[in-house]
CSV table of C-alpha atoms in Angstrom, one decimal:
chain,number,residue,atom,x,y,z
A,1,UNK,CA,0.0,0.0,0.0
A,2,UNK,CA,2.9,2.2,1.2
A,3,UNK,CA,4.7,1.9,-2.6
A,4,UNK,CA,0.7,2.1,-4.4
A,5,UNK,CA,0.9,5.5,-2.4
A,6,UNK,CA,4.4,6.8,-3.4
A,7,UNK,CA,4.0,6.3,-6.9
A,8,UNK,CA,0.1,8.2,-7.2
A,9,UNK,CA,1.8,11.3,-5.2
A,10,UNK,CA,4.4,11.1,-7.8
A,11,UNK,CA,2.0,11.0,-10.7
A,12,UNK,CA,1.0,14.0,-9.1
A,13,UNK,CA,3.8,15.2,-8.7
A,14,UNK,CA,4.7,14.7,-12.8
A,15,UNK,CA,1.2,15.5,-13.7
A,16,UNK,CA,1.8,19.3,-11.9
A,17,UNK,CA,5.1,19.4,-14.0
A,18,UNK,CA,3.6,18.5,-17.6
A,19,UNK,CA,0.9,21.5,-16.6
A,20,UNK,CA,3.2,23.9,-15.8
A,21,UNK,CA,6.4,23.3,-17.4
A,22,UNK,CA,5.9,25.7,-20.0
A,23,UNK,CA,5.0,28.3,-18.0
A,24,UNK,CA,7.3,31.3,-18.1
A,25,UNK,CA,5.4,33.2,-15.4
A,26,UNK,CA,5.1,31.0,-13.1
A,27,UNK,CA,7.6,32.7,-9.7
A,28,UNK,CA,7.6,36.0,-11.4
A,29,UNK,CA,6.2,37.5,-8.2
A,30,UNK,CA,8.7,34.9,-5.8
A,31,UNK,CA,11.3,37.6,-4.0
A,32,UNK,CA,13.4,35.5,-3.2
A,33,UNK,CA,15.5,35.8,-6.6
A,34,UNK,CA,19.5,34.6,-6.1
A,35,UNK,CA,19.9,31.2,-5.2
A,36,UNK,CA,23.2,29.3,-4.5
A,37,UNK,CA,23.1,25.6,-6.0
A,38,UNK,CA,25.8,22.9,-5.6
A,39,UNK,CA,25.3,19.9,-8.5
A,40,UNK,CA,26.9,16.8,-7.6
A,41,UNK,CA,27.4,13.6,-10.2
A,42,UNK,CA,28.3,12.2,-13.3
A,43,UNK,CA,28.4,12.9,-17.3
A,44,UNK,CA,24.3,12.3,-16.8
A,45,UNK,CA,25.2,16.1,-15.1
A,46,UNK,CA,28.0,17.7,-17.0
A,47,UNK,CA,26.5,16.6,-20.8
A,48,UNK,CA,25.2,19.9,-22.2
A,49,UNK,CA,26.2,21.7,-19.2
A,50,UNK,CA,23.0,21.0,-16.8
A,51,UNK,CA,23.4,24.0,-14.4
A,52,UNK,CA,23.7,26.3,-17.0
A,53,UNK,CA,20.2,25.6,-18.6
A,54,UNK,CA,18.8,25.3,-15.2
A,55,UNK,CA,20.2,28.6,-14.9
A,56,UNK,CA,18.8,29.8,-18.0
A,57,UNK,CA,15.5,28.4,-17.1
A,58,UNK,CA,15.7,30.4,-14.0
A,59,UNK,CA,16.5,33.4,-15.7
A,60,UNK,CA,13.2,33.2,-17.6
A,61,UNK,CA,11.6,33.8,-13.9
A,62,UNK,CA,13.3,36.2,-12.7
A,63,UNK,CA,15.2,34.3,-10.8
A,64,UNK,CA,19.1,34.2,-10.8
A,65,UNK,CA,21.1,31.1,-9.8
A,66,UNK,CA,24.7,30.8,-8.3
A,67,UNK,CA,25.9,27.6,-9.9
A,68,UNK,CA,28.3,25.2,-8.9
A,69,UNK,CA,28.9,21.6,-10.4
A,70,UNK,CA,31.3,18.8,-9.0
A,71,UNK,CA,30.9,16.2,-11.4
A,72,UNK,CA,33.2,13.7,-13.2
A,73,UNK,CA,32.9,10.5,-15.7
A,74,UNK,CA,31.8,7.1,-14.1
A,75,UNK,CA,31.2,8.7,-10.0
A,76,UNK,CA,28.4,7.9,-7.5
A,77,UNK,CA,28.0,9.0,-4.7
A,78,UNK,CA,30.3,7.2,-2.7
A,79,UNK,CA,33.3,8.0,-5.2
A,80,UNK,CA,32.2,12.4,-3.9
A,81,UNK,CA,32.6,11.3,-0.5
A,82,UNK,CA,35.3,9.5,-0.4
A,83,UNK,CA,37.2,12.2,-2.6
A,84,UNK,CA,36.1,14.9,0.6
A,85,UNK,CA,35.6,17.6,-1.7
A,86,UNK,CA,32.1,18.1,-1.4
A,87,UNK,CA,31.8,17.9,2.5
A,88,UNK,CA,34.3,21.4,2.2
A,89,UNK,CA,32.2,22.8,-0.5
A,90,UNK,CA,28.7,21.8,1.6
A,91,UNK,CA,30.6,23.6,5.0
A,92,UNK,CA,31.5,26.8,3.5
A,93,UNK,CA,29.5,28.2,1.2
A,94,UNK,CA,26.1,28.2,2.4
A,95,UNK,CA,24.4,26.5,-0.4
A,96,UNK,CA,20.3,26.9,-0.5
A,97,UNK,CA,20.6,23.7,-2.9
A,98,UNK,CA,22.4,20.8,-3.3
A,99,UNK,CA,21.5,18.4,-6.4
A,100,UNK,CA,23.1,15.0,-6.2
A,101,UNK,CA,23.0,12.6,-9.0
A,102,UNK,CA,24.1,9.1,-9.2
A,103,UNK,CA,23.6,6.4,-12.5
A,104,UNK,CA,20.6,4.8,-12.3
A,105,UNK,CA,20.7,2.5,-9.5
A,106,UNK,CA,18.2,0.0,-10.4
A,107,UNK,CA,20.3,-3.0,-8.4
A,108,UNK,CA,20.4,-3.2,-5.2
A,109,UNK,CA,24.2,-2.2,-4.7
A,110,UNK,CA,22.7,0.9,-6.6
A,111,UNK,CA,19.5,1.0,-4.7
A,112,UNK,CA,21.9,1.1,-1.4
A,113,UNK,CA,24.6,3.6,-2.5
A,114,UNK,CA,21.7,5.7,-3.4
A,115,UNK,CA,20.0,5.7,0.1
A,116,UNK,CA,23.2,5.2,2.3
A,117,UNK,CA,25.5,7.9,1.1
A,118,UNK,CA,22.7,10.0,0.2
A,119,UNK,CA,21.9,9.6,3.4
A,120,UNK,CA,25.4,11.3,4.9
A,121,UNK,CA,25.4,14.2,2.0
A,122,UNK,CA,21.4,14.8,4.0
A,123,UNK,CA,23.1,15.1,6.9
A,124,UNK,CA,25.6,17.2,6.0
A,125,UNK,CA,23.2,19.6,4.4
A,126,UNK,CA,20.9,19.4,7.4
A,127,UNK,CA,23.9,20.4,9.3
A,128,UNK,CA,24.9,23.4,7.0
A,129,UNK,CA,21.0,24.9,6.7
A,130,UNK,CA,20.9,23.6,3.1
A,131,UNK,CA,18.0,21.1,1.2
A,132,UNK,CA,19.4,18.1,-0.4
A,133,UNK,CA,17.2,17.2,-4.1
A,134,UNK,CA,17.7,14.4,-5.9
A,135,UNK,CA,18.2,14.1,-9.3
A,136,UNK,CA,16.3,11.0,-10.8
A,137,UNK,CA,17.8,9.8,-13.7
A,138,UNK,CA,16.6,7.0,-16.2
A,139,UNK,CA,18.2,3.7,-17.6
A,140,UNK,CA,20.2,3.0,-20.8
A,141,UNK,CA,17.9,2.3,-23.5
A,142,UNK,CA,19.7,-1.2,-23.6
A,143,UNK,CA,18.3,-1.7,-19.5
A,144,UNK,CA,15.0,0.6,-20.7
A,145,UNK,CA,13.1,-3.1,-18.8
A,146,UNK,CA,14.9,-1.7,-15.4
A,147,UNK,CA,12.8,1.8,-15.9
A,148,UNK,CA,10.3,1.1,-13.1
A,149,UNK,CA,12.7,-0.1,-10.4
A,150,UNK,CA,15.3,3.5,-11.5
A,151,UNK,CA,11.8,5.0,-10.4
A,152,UNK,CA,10.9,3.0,-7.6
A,153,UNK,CA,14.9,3.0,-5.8
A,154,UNK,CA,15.0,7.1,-6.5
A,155,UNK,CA,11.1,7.6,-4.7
A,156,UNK,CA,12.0,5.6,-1.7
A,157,UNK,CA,15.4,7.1,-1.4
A,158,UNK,CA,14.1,10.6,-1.5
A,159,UNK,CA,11.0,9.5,0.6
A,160,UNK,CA,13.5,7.6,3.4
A,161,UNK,CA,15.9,10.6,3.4
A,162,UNK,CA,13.3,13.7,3.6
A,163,UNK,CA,14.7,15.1,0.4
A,164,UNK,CA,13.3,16.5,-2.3
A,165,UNK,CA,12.9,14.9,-5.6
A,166,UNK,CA,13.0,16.4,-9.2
A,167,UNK,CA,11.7,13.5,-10.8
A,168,UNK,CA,13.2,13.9,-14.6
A,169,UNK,CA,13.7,10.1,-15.6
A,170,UNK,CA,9.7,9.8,-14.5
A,171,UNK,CA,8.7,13.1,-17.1
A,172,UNK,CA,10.9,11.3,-19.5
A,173,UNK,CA,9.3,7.8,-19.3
A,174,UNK,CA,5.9,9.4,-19.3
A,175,UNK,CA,7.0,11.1,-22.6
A,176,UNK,CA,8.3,8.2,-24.0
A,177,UNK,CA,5.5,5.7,-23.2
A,178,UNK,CA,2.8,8.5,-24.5
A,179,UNK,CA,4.9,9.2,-27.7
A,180,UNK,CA,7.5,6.5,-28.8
A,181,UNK,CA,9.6,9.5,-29.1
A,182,UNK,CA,12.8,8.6,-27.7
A,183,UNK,CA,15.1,11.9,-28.8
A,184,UNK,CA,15.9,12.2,-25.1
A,185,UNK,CA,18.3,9.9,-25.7
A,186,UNK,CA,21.7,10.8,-27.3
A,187,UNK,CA,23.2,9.0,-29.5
A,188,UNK,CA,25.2,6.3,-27.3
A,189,UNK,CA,20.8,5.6,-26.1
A,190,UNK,CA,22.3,6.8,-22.3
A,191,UNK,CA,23.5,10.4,-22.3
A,192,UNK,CA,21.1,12.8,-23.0
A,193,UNK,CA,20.6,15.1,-26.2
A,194,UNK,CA,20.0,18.5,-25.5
A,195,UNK,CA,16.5,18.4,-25.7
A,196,UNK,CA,17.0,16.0,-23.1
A,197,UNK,CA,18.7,18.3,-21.1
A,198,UNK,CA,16.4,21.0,-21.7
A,199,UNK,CA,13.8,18.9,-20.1
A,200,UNK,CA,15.7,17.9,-16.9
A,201,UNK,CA,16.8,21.6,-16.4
A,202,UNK,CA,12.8,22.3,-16.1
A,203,UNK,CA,11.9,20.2,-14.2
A,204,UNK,CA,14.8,20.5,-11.5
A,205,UNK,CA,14.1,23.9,-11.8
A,206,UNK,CA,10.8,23.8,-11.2
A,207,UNK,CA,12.0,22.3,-7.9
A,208,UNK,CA,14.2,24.3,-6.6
A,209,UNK,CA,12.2,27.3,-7.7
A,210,UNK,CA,8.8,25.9,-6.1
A,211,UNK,CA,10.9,25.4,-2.8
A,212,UNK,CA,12.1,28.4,-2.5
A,213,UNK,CA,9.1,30.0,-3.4
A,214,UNK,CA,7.1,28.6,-0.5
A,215,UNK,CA,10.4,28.3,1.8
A,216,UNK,CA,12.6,31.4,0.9
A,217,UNK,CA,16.0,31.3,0.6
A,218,UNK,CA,18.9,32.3,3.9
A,219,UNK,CA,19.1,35.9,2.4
């Protein structure tokens, strides 16, 4: 019943992003307009330059972003901690976001790494006054039969963590299964085209933006 539950509050959730993700307007009145945002991940982060068309989207509200992005080929989660970077970055500069992306994490050593050390970088935003999102990715198309359980292992992380989830692979996978439109994808069918991007920068904006709206930022 618990997982029925999760998954209509994410339709929801998806549903309130396909009605509004066009909308330009949307936090023009929000005054709480510069934003500091730390990225953590992978190439599913640095293709096409993520923050920067988040920050563009912003931009289109009236709302400017300070972008950072820590992000190399091939890391999870684990691989930022145990480099220590990010615990410095999370300390001292009094992010209002931080973004953390893994790969998909449709196994369990996936599903764990995704809770577990999400899990510590939760803590060590709680500790610095800072809300943790997660970034749900999607499957190659090669593992597209693994969609479902991406989903699933990014909900209950988010859920088990109190984080906030920008559910990107879920607007995807709705697009793809009401479309058969798969241009997403790159062209290796993992990375994402720019279109792809484009569509993961709205809705991760939307995020942040609708938090802050309601929240405010530490200005």
């Amino acid at each position: 019943m618990l997982l029925k539950r999760r998954f209509f509050l994410l339709f929801l959730l998806i549903s309130n992003f396909q009605l509004s993700i066009a909308s330009k307007a949307l936090f023009v009145d929000n005054p709480y307009q510069n934003l500091k945002v730390l990225f953590i991940g992978n190439s599913l982060t640095y293709t096409n330059n993520l923050p920067e068309l988040v920050k563009k989207e912003a931009l289109l509200q009236d709302i400017r972003l300070e972008m950072t992005m820590i992000a190399y080929p091939n890391y999870a989660l684990i691989d930022h901690l145990n480099d220590g970077d990010i615990q410095k970055l999370i300390a001292e500069n009094n992010y209002d976001f931080v973004v953390v992306q893994q790969g998909p994490s449709s196994q369990a050593e996936g599903k764990k790494m995704l809770l577990e050390d999400g899990a510590k970088i939760k803590k060590l935003c709680q500790d610095n006054g800072t809300e943790m999102v997660y970034f749900m990715v999607w499957p190659s198309k090669q593992y597209y039969y693994t969609y479902d359980d991406v989903i699933k292992n990014h909900i209950h992380a988010a859920t088990s963590n109190e984080a906030l989830l920008a559910p990107v692979g879920a607007v995807w996978k709705m697009h793809f299964d009401k479309t058969n439109d798969y241009s997403y994808y790159g062209a290796d069918g993992f990375h994402p085209s720019l279109i792809g991007s484009k569509i993961a920068a709205k809705v991760i904006n939307k995020t942040i933006c609708k938090q802050s709206a309601v929240y405010g930022n530490k200005d």
